[in-house]
Amino acid sequence: MRNTVLVLAILVLGVLAPAAGAAAAEPPPGAAISDSLEYVARVPDSSMIVEGKFDTVRGREVLVTTGRYGFKTYDVSDPTQPKLLDSFQPPEVLGANGFWQDEDMEIDVKRKLIIGALDPRHDDVDQASCPGLGTASAKTRNPKCRSGFYVISYADPANLRQIGDLVELPVGHTTSCIDGCRYVWTGGPARRDDLAFLGPFTPGGRGDGRPIWVTDLRDPAHPKTFPAPIDLGRNDGLTDYSHDVDVDAQGFAWISGRGGLLGYATRGKWRDPRTDKVRRATPWDPVLVAGGGLPDGDGGVAQPQTDFIHNSTRPVGGRVRAAGVPRDHVALMTEEDFTEPCDQGGRIVAADITSSLGGEGAANSTPEHPFRMTALDSFHPARNAPDSSAPITECSAHYFEVSGSTLAAAWYGEGLRVIDASNARDLRQVGYYYVTGTDAATNPSSLSWDTAWHGDLVYLFDMDRGIEILRLKGGPHGSARLATVREPRARSDRLAAVRVGGLTPDSFVCPLFEAPSS
């Protein structure tokens, strides 16, 4: 990256003066930071964090977080100085840092509910008895290896309280809201052989993963789970790891996992590519409408047969574009891959979904005749910005958040990467921050898991370092182009079928993958 500096000393006040009332802070020892960012603060006693989201409760802005400690809320009336309000650890999870993992925590901003996933590999039990690579039989599996999700109310953010009991499911790595959190989809982690009914699998390879179970959460105190899982056959016909779900602003639900990225309609009438019949889509029986795998190698995922897409977003509104690609047809996604050396690890990839619309490609894909979407570009610090890469060997992208066309990406040991995706054929780094630690207890190295935008502020959620706050400075990629991101991004579900002339009266398609006009 051009015009970047390594900051290992006190920032010059006149050069890095921040906006409105918050004093710039000195980056920690061992920090590398671009000149497009300034260091604002590190929140004390916030380590073991996984992720966080913003909401407003009774006029007060709050940050809701999850981590090994369970759940915490912060008052962010001054977003540069979060103040702890409350913490809550579900009673079944033993120990102060026993919760795992809720990797993409959901919040219901209308009912003020946290939906927190519990992975079977939590600390309530010896991890050896809860393996995640298909090695434990039903007879030897520890019954404490339970999984599912909790519902926690933050209606009073200073008094977190649990609603009902743990909703026990065969899955529990991530739980995501569908249809305004009236329903939730829960998936992952890897499979055990007491889930053999899902089909053949190779431990650590193809098929080693759990699909999605759907729960009706309209009454959060009495949730009801549907018996049949969804997102089956996602990996060239083989049921595999459904990792995470992102609902875009038009209401389409995108499931990331091994085998690629698949998009589903959950409302309206759609032609089901698996049956070639028009039917009504529901949250418990969605219709595949787009998506697929990516090509191997530099044009797509890093490793053949891995194709593990960790998380994604389809930006709507035209901020992310690519020449020759229809508006809103770009998907951004993260590979999770720890292949060494560093430059062989997982990247952020932009893909054109156009060829996948209708779902036939993904529905009919096989190992012998695979369907793959078109990759537009990818970014990895060690490949594309080596002068800013951290001195580590194991590198993989993790979660990111988009504001406008700017990504704030958490990259484990590579820290924060700010990426301009306005041209999806040329993903460009415009900012970075990471720490090579000087003391494991007081100043550890970066282990960044997720991010959140708050105007021109980036909250970096780091498992070892806790919450760190940075500001993206003004200019062509600065605060003038960014709006605060609030979750969930899709406040209303406007999804409906789009009738297209020239087809039979009962045919419905998504010609440009756009919501119908009102």
Short mmCIF file of C-alpha atoms in Angstrom, two decimals:
data_model
loop_
_atom_site.label_atom_id
_atom_site.label_comp_id
_atom_site.label_asym_id
_atom_site.label_seq_id
_atom_site.Cartn_x
_atom_site.Cartn_y
_atom_site.Cartn_z
CA MET A 1 0.00 0.00 0.00
CA ARG A 2 1.26 3.47 -0.88
CA ASN A 3 1.87 6.26 1.61
CA THR A 4 1.61 4.14 4.74
CA VAL A 5 3.69 4.49 7.87
CA LEU A 6 4.77 2.19 10.64
CA VAL A 7 3.80 3.82 13.92
CA LEU A 8 5.85 2.73 16.90
CA ALA A 9 5.95 6.03 18.77
CA ILE A 10 3.72 8.88 19.88
CA LEU A 11 1.50 10.30 17.13
CA VAL A 12 2.06 13.96 16.34
CA LEU A 13 -0.97 15.81 17.71
CA GLY A 14 -1.27 18.32 14.93
CA VAL A 15 -1.12 15.69 12.19
CA LEU A 16 -3.58 13.23 13.67
CA ALA A 17 -6.07 15.51 15.39
CA PRO A 18 -9.43 13.68 15.49
CA ALA A 19 -12.91 15.03 14.96
CA ALA A 20 -15.24 16.36 17.66
CA GLY A 21 -14.03 15.92 21.13
CA ALA A 22 -12.13 12.61 21.22
CA ALA A 23 -8.40 12.78 21.80
CA ALA A 24 -6.15 10.59 19.68
CA ALA A 25 -4.29 7.93 21.63
CA GLU A 26 -0.85 6.48 21.18
CA PRO A 27 -0.91 3.09 19.44
CA PRO A 28 0.46 0.27 21.59
CA PRO A 29 4.07 -0.85 21.38
CA GLY A 30 4.59 -3.13 18.39
CA ALA A 31 1.72 -1.59 16.41
CA ALA A 32 1.79 -1.18 12.66
CA ILE A 33 -0.82 1.31 11.44
CA SER A 34 -1.47 3.02 8.12
CA ASP A 35 -1.60 6.78 7.80
CA SER A 36 -5.28 6.50 6.86
CA LEU A 37 -6.16 5.36 10.38
CA GLU A 38 -5.70 6.82 13.83
CA TYR A 39 -5.74 4.89 17.08
CA VAL A 40 -8.52 5.97 19.45
CA ALA A 41 -8.76 3.57 22.41
CA ARG A 42 -8.49 0.07 23.82
CA VAL A 43 -11.33 -0.96 26.13
CA PRO A 44 -9.97 -2.43 29.38
CA ASP A 45 -10.84 -5.99 30.46
CA SER A 46 -12.55 -6.81 27.15
CA SER A 47 -10.46 -9.77 25.97
CA MET A 48 -12.01 -13.13 25.08
CA ILE A 49 -14.44 -11.22 22.85
CA VAL A 50 -15.80 -12.74 19.64
CA GLU A 51 -18.03 -10.02 18.23
CA GLY A 52 -20.36 -7.09 18.89
CA LYS A 53 -23.28 -5.13 17.42
CA PHE A 54 -24.82 -1.71 18.07
CA ASP A 55 -28.40 -0.82 18.95
CA THR A 56 -30.33 1.99 20.64
CA VAL A 57 -32.33 1.11 23.76
CA ARG A 58 -34.62 3.72 25.33
CA GLY A 59 -32.66 6.48 23.68
CA ARG A 60 -29.28 5.19 24.83
CA GLU A 61 -26.84 3.75 22.33
CA VAL A 62 -25.42 0.42 23.43
CA LEU A 63 -22.91 -2.12 22.20
CA VAL A 64 -23.92 -5.77 22.69
CA THR A 65 -21.02 -8.22 22.67
CA THR A 66 -20.41 -11.94 22.96
CA GLY A 67 -17.32 -13.91 23.83
CA ARG A 68 -16.00 -16.66 26.01
CA TYR A 69 -17.43 -14.70 28.93
CA GLY A 70 -20.96 -15.07 27.56
CA PHE A 71 -22.49 -11.64 26.90
CA LYS A 72 -21.67 -8.04 27.82
CA THR A 73 -23.35 -4.72 27.16
CA TYR A 74 -21.66 -1.32 26.99
CA ASP A 75 -22.96 2.23 27.05
CA VAL A 76 -21.54 3.92 23.95
CA SER A 77 -23.15 7.33 24.34
CA ASP A 78 -19.54 8.41 23.85
CA PRO A 79 -18.49 5.86 21.21
CA THR A 80 -14.82 6.49 21.94
CA GLN A 81 -15.20 5.46 25.59
CA PRO A 82 -17.49 2.41 26.01
CA LYS A 83 -18.60 1.83 29.59
CA LEU A 84 -19.55 -1.64 30.80
CA LEU A 85 -23.21 -1.99 31.84
CA ASP A 86 -23.68 -5.71 32.54
CA SER A 87 -22.39 -9.21 31.82
CA PHE A 88 -24.17 -12.54 31.73
CA GLN A 89 -22.87 -16.10 31.52
CA PRO A 90 -25.49 -18.84 31.00
CA PRO A 91 -25.52 -20.94 34.17
CA GLU A 92 -25.00 -24.25 32.38
CA VAL A 93 -21.66 -23.06 31.01
CA LEU A 94 -19.06 -23.57 33.70
CA GLY A 95 -16.27 -21.11 34.34
CA ALA A 96 -15.81 -17.42 33.70
CA ASN A 97 -14.66 -18.05 30.13
CA GLY A 98 -16.63 -21.16 29.28
CA PHE A 99 -18.97 -19.96 26.52
CA TRP A 100 -18.22 -21.08 22.97
CA GLN A 101 -18.68 -19.75 20.42
CA ASP A 102 -21.57 -17.69 19.03
CA GLU A 103 -19.27 -16.67 16.23
CA ASP A 104 -21.80 -14.43 14.49
CA MET A 105 -24.12 -13.30 17.28
CA GLU A 106 -27.54 -12.07 16.18
CA ILE A 107 -29.62 -9.40 17.89
CA ASP A 108 -33.33 -8.76 17.38
CA VAL A 109 -33.41 -4.95 17.47
CA LYS A 110 -37.21 -4.83 17.71
CA ARG A 111 -37.66 -7.17 20.68
CA LYS A 112 -34.19 -6.42 22.13
CA LEU A 113 -33.09 -10.05 22.14
CA ILE A 114 -29.70 -11.69 21.76
CA ILE A 115 -29.77 -15.04 19.97
CA GLY A 116 -26.51 -16.65 21.10
CA ALA A 117 -25.35 -19.94 19.59
CA LEU A 118 -23.76 -22.60 21.82
CA ASP A 119 -21.29 -24.85 20.02
CA PRO A 120 -20.97 -28.43 21.37
CA ARG A 121 -17.26 -27.69 21.94
CA HIS A 122 -17.92 -25.32 24.85
CA ASP A 123 -15.95 -25.52 28.10
CA ASP A 124 -18.60 -27.26 30.17
CA VAL A 125 -16.96 -30.54 29.22
CA ASP A 126 -13.58 -31.94 28.30
CA GLN A 127 -13.03 -31.01 24.67
CA ALA A 128 -11.75 -34.50 23.88
CA SER A 129 -15.27 -35.83 24.40
CA CYS A 130 -16.80 -33.26 22.04
CA PRO A 131 -14.68 -33.62 18.91
CA GLY A 132 -15.71 -31.80 15.80
CA LEU A 133 -14.22 -33.99 13.10
CA GLY A 134 -16.53 -36.97 13.02
CA THR A 135 -14.64 -39.18 15.43
CA ALA A 136 -17.08 -39.66 18.32
CA SER A 137 -19.79 -42.29 18.17
CA ALA A 138 -23.21 -41.89 19.74
CA LYS A 139 -22.23 -44.42 22.41
CA THR A 140 -19.09 -42.60 23.52
CA ARG A 141 -20.21 -38.99 23.05
CA ASN A 142 -20.45 -37.11 26.32
CA PRO A 143 -24.09 -36.06 26.87
CA LYS A 144 -22.85 -32.65 28.04
CA CYS A 145 -21.76 -31.92 24.47
CA ARG A 146 -25.07 -30.15 24.00
CA SER A 147 -25.55 -27.40 21.45
CA GLY A 148 -28.19 -24.96 20.26
CA PHE A 149 -28.84 -21.36 21.26
CA TYR A 150 -29.84 -19.11 24.15
CA VAL A 151 -32.25 -16.17 24.04
CA ILE A 152 -31.09 -13.27 26.23
CA SER A 153 -33.05 -10.05 26.73
CA TYR A 154 -31.18 -6.73 26.68
CA ALA A 155 -34.36 -4.63 26.98
CA ASP A 156 -32.65 -3.33 30.10
CA PRO A 157 -29.01 -3.36 28.98
CA ALA A 158 -27.87 -3.00 32.58
CA ASN A 159 -29.75 -6.16 33.56
CA LEU A 160 -29.31 -8.97 31.04
CA ARG A 161 -31.67 -11.89 31.61
CA GLN A 162 -32.20 -15.25 30.00
CA ILE A 163 -35.54 -16.12 28.40
CA GLY A 164 -36.43 -19.80 28.61
CA ASP A 165 -33.94 -22.65 28.53
CA LEU A 166 -31.21 -23.55 26.10
CA VAL A 167 -32.88 -24.45 22.80
CA GLU A 168 -31.15 -27.78 22.19
CA LEU A 169 -30.34 -28.61 18.56
CA PRO A 170 -28.00 -30.93 16.67
CA VAL A 171 -26.14 -27.75 15.61
CA GLY A 172 -24.81 -24.67 17.36
CA HIS A 173 -21.87 -22.88 15.78
CA THR A 174 -23.84 -19.90 14.44
CA THR A 175 -27.48 -18.80 14.67
CA SER A 176 -28.90 -16.20 12.27
CA CYS A 177 -32.15 -14.26 12.04
CA ILE A 178 -34.59 -14.85 9.18
CA ASP A 179 -37.73 -12.82 8.50
CA GLY A 180 -36.95 -10.20 11.14
CA CYS A 181 -35.92 -12.82 13.73
CA ARG A 182 -39.34 -14.48 13.63
CA TYR A 183 -37.32 -17.54 12.61
CA VAL A 184 -33.66 -18.43 13.13
CA TRP A 185 -31.31 -20.69 11.21
CA THR A 186 -28.62 -22.56 13.17
CA GLY A 187 -25.71 -24.42 11.57
CA GLY A 188 -22.33 -26.07 12.16
CA PRO A 189 -19.92 -27.23 13.38
CA ALA A 190 -18.21 -30.28 11.87
CA ARG A 191 -20.02 -33.58 12.01
CA ARG A 192 -19.96 -36.56 14.36
CA ASP A 193 -20.71 -40.06 13.15
CA ASP A 194 -23.94 -40.10 15.18
CA LEU A 195 -25.15 -37.76 12.40
CA ALA A 196 -24.52 -40.36 9.73
CA PHE A 197 -28.10 -39.98 8.47
CA LEU A 198 -26.93 -36.78 6.74
CA GLY A 199 -24.95 -38.87 4.27
CA PRO A 200 -21.34 -39.93 3.67
CA PHE A 201 -18.46 -37.76 4.83
CA THR A 202 -14.72 -37.74 5.28
CA PRO A 203 -13.52 -36.47 8.70
CA GLY A 204 -11.98 -33.08 8.05
CA GLY A 205 -12.98 -33.22 4.37
CA ARG A 206 -16.01 -33.23 2.07
CA GLY A 207 -19.27 -33.78 3.90
CA ASP A 208 -17.82 -33.21 7.37
CA GLY A 209 -20.31 -30.63 8.53
CA ARG A 210 -23.82 -30.07 9.80
CA PRO A 211 -26.54 -28.33 7.77
CA ILE A 212 -29.13 -25.80 8.99
CA TRP A 213 -31.93 -26.44 11.50
CA VAL A 214 -34.82 -23.94 11.51
CA THR A 215 -36.55 -22.68 14.68
CA ASP A 216 -39.78 -20.70 14.94
CA LEU A 217 -38.91 -17.90 17.38
CA ARG A 218 -42.14 -15.90 17.20
CA ASP A 219 -42.66 -16.79 20.86
CA PRO A 220 -39.10 -16.57 22.23
CA ALA A 221 -40.09 -18.24 25.50
CA HIS A 222 -41.49 -21.25 23.64
CA PRO A 223 -39.47 -21.78 20.43
CA LYS A 224 -40.36 -24.63 18.08
CA THR A 225 -37.77 -26.34 15.91
CA PHE A 226 -38.73 -27.96 12.61
CA PRO A 227 -37.62 -31.61 12.37
CA ALA A 228 -36.06 -31.55 8.90
CA PRO A 229 -32.80 -29.67 8.26
CA ILE A 230 -32.25 -27.48 5.19
CA ASP A 231 -29.31 -26.53 2.92
CA LEU A 232 -28.71 -30.18 2.06
CA GLY A 233 -26.46 -31.27 -0.80
CA ARG A 234 -24.58 -27.96 -0.77
CA ASN A 235 -21.17 -29.33 -1.82
CA ASP A 236 -21.53 -30.71 -5.35
CA GLY A 237 -24.45 -32.82 -4.17
CA LEU A 238 -23.04 -33.78 -0.78
CA THR A 239 -24.48 -32.37 2.47
CA ASP A 240 -21.71 -30.45 4.19
CA TYR A 241 -20.83 -27.70 6.68
CA SER A 242 -23.36 -24.82 6.66
CA HIS A 243 -21.34 -22.22 8.53
CA ASP A 244 -23.06 -18.84 8.56
CA VAL A 245 -26.05 -16.91 7.17
CA ASP A 246 -26.27 -13.31 5.97
CA VAL A 247 -29.62 -11.79 4.96
CA ASP A 248 -29.23 -9.04 2.39
CA ALA A 249 -31.30 -5.87 2.13
CA GLN A 250 -33.75 -7.54 -0.26
CA GLY A 251 -34.42 -10.44 2.10
CA PHE A 252 -32.40 -13.18 0.41
CA ALA A 253 -30.59 -15.48 2.84
CA TRP A 254 -27.02 -16.39 1.86
CA ILE A 255 -25.50 -19.46 3.51
CA SER A 256 -21.72 -19.74 3.59
CA GLY A 257 -19.95 -23.01 4.11
CA ARG A 258 -17.96 -25.81 2.57
CA GLY A 259 -19.01 -25.99 -1.04
CA GLY A 260 -19.43 -22.26 -1.51
CA LEU A 261 -22.14 -19.64 -1.07
CA LEU A 262 -25.83 -20.41 -1.67
CA GLY A 263 -28.68 -17.89 -1.79
CA TYR A 264 -32.25 -18.76 -0.76
CA ALA A 265 -35.66 -17.12 -1.01
CA THR A 266 -37.76 -17.49 2.13
CA ARG A 267 -40.95 -15.77 0.91
CA GLY A 268 -42.88 -15.55 -2.35
CA LYS A 269 -43.31 -18.03 -5.19
CA TRP A 270 -40.22 -19.33 -6.94
CA ARG A 271 -39.31 -22.11 -9.31
CA ASP A 272 -37.47 -24.75 -7.31
CA PRO A 273 -34.44 -25.83 -9.39
CA ARG A 274 -34.41 -29.22 -7.70
CA THR A 275 -37.95 -30.09 -8.83
CA ASP A 276 -38.50 -27.62 -11.69
CA LYS A 277 -41.84 -26.69 -10.09
CA VAL A 278 -43.09 -23.36 -8.81
CA ARG A 279 -43.79 -23.36 -5.09
CA ARG A 280 -43.99 -20.98 -2.16
CA ALA A 281 -40.79 -20.42 -0.25
CA THR A 282 -40.86 -20.35 3.56
CA PRO A 283 -38.17 -19.98 6.23
CA TRP A 284 -38.48 -23.71 7.00
CA ASP A 285 -38.59 -24.75 3.32
CA PRO A 286 -36.68 -22.12 1.32
CA VAL A 287 -36.04 -22.15 -2.42
CA LEU A 288 -32.50 -22.11 -3.79
CA VAL A 289 -32.27 -19.12 -6.14
CA ALA A 290 -28.55 -18.45 -6.66
CA GLY A 291 -24.98 -19.21 -5.65
CA GLY A 292 -22.45 -21.98 -5.96
CA GLY A 293 -18.80 -22.76 -5.49
CA LEU A 294 -15.78 -20.82 -6.68
CA PRO A 295 -12.97 -21.93 -8.98
CA ASP A 296 -9.79 -23.26 -7.40
CA GLY A 297 -6.49 -21.43 -7.51
CA ASP A 298 -5.71 -17.73 -7.69
CA GLY A 299 -9.02 -16.91 -9.37
CA GLY A 300 -11.06 -18.39 -6.56
CA VAL A 301 -10.42 -20.30 -3.36
CA ALA A 302 -6.92 -21.09 -2.19
CA GLN A 303 -7.11 -24.87 -2.01
CA PRO A 304 -8.84 -27.46 -4.22
CA GLN A 305 -11.71 -29.32 -2.53
CA THR A 306 -11.66 -26.93 0.45
CA ASP A 307 -13.93 -24.21 -0.91
CA PHE A 308 -14.81 -23.21 2.65
CA ILE A 309 -16.64 -19.91 2.47
CA HIS A 310 -16.75 -18.56 6.01
CA ASN A 311 -19.09 -15.55 5.72
CA SER A 312 -20.43 -13.19 3.09
CA THR A 313 -22.52 -10.22 2.09
CA ARG A 314 -24.29 -9.13 -1.08
CA PRO A 315 -24.18 -5.32 -0.98
CA VAL A 316 -27.37 -3.78 -2.37
CA GLY A 317 -27.60 -0.22 -3.65
CA GLY A 318 -24.88 -0.03 -6.26
CA ARG A 319 -21.98 1.01 -4.04
CA VAL A 320 -20.03 -2.14 -4.97
CA ARG A 321 -19.74 -2.45 -8.74
CA ALA A 322 -17.80 -4.30 -11.43
CA ALA A 323 -17.55 -3.46 -15.12
CA GLY A 324 -19.71 -5.80 -17.18
CA VAL A 325 -21.60 -7.11 -14.13
CA PRO A 326 -25.26 -6.10 -13.54
CA ARG A 327 -26.01 -3.86 -10.58
CA ASP A 328 -26.13 -5.68 -7.22
CA HIS A 329 -24.80 -8.91 -8.71
CA VAL A 330 -21.56 -8.88 -6.70
CA ALA A 331 -21.11 -11.03 -3.61
CA LEU A 332 -18.23 -10.51 -1.19
CA MET A 333 -17.06 -13.46 0.85
CA THR A 334 -14.31 -14.74 3.11
CA GLU A 335 -12.41 -17.97 2.74
CA GLU A 336 -11.18 -19.52 5.96
CA ASP A 337 -8.03 -21.46 5.19
CA PHE A 338 -4.86 -21.72 7.28
CA THR A 339 -2.58 -23.18 4.63
CA GLU A 340 1.01 -22.07 5.21
CA PRO A 341 2.98 -20.02 4.35
CA CYS A 342 0.96 -16.89 5.02
CA ASP A 343 0.31 -15.92 1.39
CA GLN A 344 -1.46 -19.25 0.79
CA GLY A 345 -4.09 -18.63 3.48
CA GLY A 346 -7.73 -17.62 3.14
CA ARG A 347 -8.66 -14.43 1.31
CA ILE A 348 -11.56 -12.10 0.70
CA VAL A 349 -13.10 -12.81 -2.70
CA ALA A 350 -15.53 -10.89 -4.90
CA ALA A 351 -17.70 -12.98 -7.21
CA ASP A 352 -20.26 -12.38 -9.96
CA ILE A 353 -23.49 -14.25 -9.14
CA THR A 354 -25.12 -13.67 -12.56
CA SER A 355 -24.52 -17.13 -14.01
CA SER A 356 -25.92 -18.72 -10.85
CA LEU A 357 -29.33 -17.04 -10.86
CA GLY A 358 -32.19 -19.52 -10.81
CA GLY A 359 -30.16 -22.02 -8.78
CA GLU A 360 -29.84 -24.68 -11.49
CA GLY A 361 -26.05 -24.55 -11.51
CA ALA A 362 -25.66 -25.25 -7.80
CA ALA A 363 -28.57 -27.71 -7.69
CA ASN A 364 -27.07 -29.85 -10.46
CA SER A 365 -23.38 -29.52 -9.57
CA THR A 366 -21.40 -32.73 -9.11
CA PRO A 367 -17.69 -33.49 -8.61
CA GLU A 368 -17.58 -34.73 -12.20
CA HIS A 369 -19.46 -31.72 -13.61
CA PRO A 370 -18.99 -28.89 -11.11
CA PHE A 371 -20.70 -25.51 -11.36
CA ARG A 372 -18.64 -22.53 -10.30
CA MET A 373 -19.44 -18.83 -10.10
CA THR A 374 -17.11 -16.29 -11.68
CA ALA A 375 -14.49 -14.83 -9.36
CA LEU A 376 -13.82 -11.13 -9.98
CA ASP A 377 -10.90 -10.44 -7.65
CA SER A 378 -9.44 -11.42 -4.30
CA PHE A 379 -7.36 -9.77 -1.60
CA HIS A 380 -4.83 -11.12 0.86
CA PRO A 381 -2.38 -8.90 2.79
CA ALA A 382 0.68 -11.08 2.14
CA ARG A 383 -0.12 -11.36 -1.58
CA ASN A 384 -1.45 -7.93 -2.39
CA ALA A 385 0.08 -5.63 0.22
CA PRO A 386 3.20 -7.48 1.43
CA ASP A 387 4.81 -4.35 2.91
CA SER A 388 1.96 -4.22 5.45
CA SER A 389 1.79 -7.95 6.21
CA ALA A 390 2.31 -9.12 9.79
CA PRO A 391 5.40 -11.27 10.55
CA ILE A 392 3.41 -14.50 10.89
CA THR A 393 3.14 -17.72 8.88
CA GLU A 394 -0.51 -18.71 9.38
CA CYS A 395 -2.96 -16.22 7.84
CA SER A 396 -6.67 -16.43 7.19
CA ALA A 397 -9.40 -13.86 6.69
CA HIS A 398 -12.26 -13.92 9.18
CA TYR A 399 -15.40 -11.75 9.56
CA PHE A 400 -15.85 -8.37 7.90
CA GLU A 401 -18.46 -5.60 7.88
CA VAL A 402 -19.29 -3.28 4.98
CA SER A 403 -20.10 0.41 5.19
CA GLY A 404 -20.91 1.82 1.76
CA SER A 405 -18.26 0.16 -0.37
CA THR A 406 -15.62 -0.05 2.36
CA LEU A 407 -14.85 -3.29 4.18
CA ALA A 408 -13.45 -3.45 7.69
CA ALA A 409 -12.04 -6.98 7.79
CA ALA A 410 -10.74 -8.86 10.82
CA TRP A 411 -7.85 -11.07 9.76
CA TYR A 412 -6.69 -12.98 12.84
CA GLY A 413 -2.95 -12.22 13.24
CA GLU A 414 -3.04 -9.78 10.32
CA GLY A 415 -5.32 -7.58 12.43
CA LEU A 416 -7.60 -5.02 10.75
CA ARG A 417 -7.65 -4.57 6.99
CA VAL A 418 -9.70 -1.75 5.45
CA ILE A 419 -10.53 -2.55 1.84
CA ASP A 420 -12.08 -0.41 -0.88
CA ALA A 421 -14.50 -2.64 -2.81
CA SER A 422 -16.12 0.07 -4.94
CA ASN A 423 -14.55 -1.67 -7.94
CA ALA A 424 -15.02 -5.38 -7.26
CA ARG A 425 -12.51 -6.18 -9.99
CA ASP A 426 -9.84 -4.34 -8.01
CA LEU A 427 -10.10 -4.88 -4.24
CA ARG A 428 -7.65 -2.39 -2.72
CA GLN A 429 -6.31 -2.04 0.79
CA VAL A 430 -6.74 1.52 2.07
CA GLY A 431 -5.87 0.95 5.71
CA TYR A 432 -4.37 -1.55 8.15
CA TYR A 433 -3.59 -2.05 11.82
CA TYR A 434 -2.04 -4.95 13.70
CA VAL A 435 0.12 -5.51 16.77
CA THR A 436 3.17 -7.69 17.18
CA GLY A 437 2.91 -8.19 20.91
CA THR A 438 5.52 -7.26 23.47
CA ASP A 439 3.88 -8.95 26.49
CA ALA A 440 1.38 -11.82 26.38
CA ALA A 441 -0.52 -10.54 29.41
CA THR A 442 -0.62 -6.79 28.85
CA ASN A 443 0.15 -6.28 25.16
CA PRO A 444 -0.51 -9.49 23.18
CA SER A 445 -0.30 -9.89 19.43
CA SER A 446 -3.40 -9.36 17.32
CA LEU A 447 -5.93 -12.17 17.07
CA SER A 448 -8.76 -10.30 15.39
CA TRP A 449 -12.16 -11.95 14.92
CA ASP A 450 -14.69 -9.34 13.80
CA THR A 451 -15.39 -5.65 13.28
CA ALA A 452 -18.24 -3.14 13.45
CA TRP A 453 -18.60 0.29 11.88
CA HIS A 454 -19.80 3.28 13.88
CA GLY A 455 -19.68 6.21 11.46
CA ASP A 456 -15.99 6.78 10.76
CA LEU A 457 -15.00 4.61 13.74
CA VAL A 458 -14.03 0.97 13.35
CA TYR A 459 -14.49 -1.29 16.36
CA LEU A 460 -12.04 -4.18 16.16
CA PHE A 461 -13.00 -7.23 18.23
CA ASP A 462 -9.84 -9.14 19.08
CA MET A 463 -9.89 -12.36 21.10
CA ASP A 464 -6.62 -11.56 22.88
CA ARG A 465 -6.53 -7.76 22.85
CA GLY A 466 -10.25 -7.08 23.41
CA ILE A 467 -12.06 -4.12 21.87
CA GLU A 468 -9.90 -1.62 20.04
CA ILE A 469 -11.30 1.52 18.39
CA LEU A 470 -9.76 3.20 15.37
CA ARG A 471 -10.87 6.10 13.20
CA LEU A 472 -10.77 6.14 9.41
CA LYS A 473 -9.56 9.60 8.57
CA GLY A 474 -11.25 11.88 6.02
CA GLY A 475 -10.55 11.92 2.31
CA PRO A 476 -11.63 9.82 -0.63
CA HIS A 477 -12.01 6.72 1.54
CA GLY A 478 -12.79 8.47 4.78
CA SER A 479 -15.73 9.46 6.88
CA ALA A 480 -17.50 11.43 4.15
CA ARG A 481 -18.42 8.18 2.38
CA LEU A 482 -19.42 6.10 5.36
CA ALA A 483 -22.70 5.66 7.19
CA THR A 484 -23.16 3.89 10.48
CA VAL A 485 -23.85 0.19 10.00
CA ARG A 486 -26.54 -1.27 12.23
CA GLU A 487 -27.49 -4.92 12.46
CA PRO A 488 -29.51 -6.59 11.22
CA ARG A 489 -29.08 -4.66 8.00
CA ALA A 490 -32.40 -5.88 6.55
CA ARG A 491 -35.00 -4.23 8.80
CA SER A 492 -37.87 -5.21 6.49
CA ASP A 493 -38.26 -8.20 4.22
CA ARG A 494 -39.50 -6.94 0.85
CA LEU A 495 -38.84 -10.20 -0.94
CA ALA A 496 -41.56 -11.28 -3.35
CA ALA A 497 -41.77 -13.06 -6.66
CA VAL A 498 -41.10 -11.08 -9.84
CA ARG A 499 -43.26 -11.94 -12.83
CA VAL A 500 -41.47 -11.78 -16.18
CA GLY A 501 -43.20 -11.40 -19.52
CA GLY A 502 -42.81 -14.12 -22.10
CA LEU A 503 -42.95 -16.97 -19.63
CA THR A 504 -45.90 -19.08 -18.66
CA PRO A 505 -48.38 -17.36 -16.30
CA ASP A 506 -47.18 -19.27 -13.25
CA SER A 507 -43.45 -18.80 -13.83
CA PHE A 508 -41.46 -16.65 -11.44
CA VAL A 509 -37.79 -15.75 -11.70
CA CYS A 510 -35.34 -13.16 -10.42
CA PRO A 511 -34.05 -11.65 -13.70
CA LEU A 512 -31.79 -9.05 -12.14
CA PHE A 513 -32.02 -10.32 -8.57
CA GLU A 514 -33.88 -7.19 -7.61
CA ALA A 515 -36.78 -6.67 -5.24
CA PRO A 516 -40.09 -5.93 -6.98
CA SER A 517 -41.11 -2.33 -7.42
CA SER A 518 -43.65 -1.11 -4.91
#
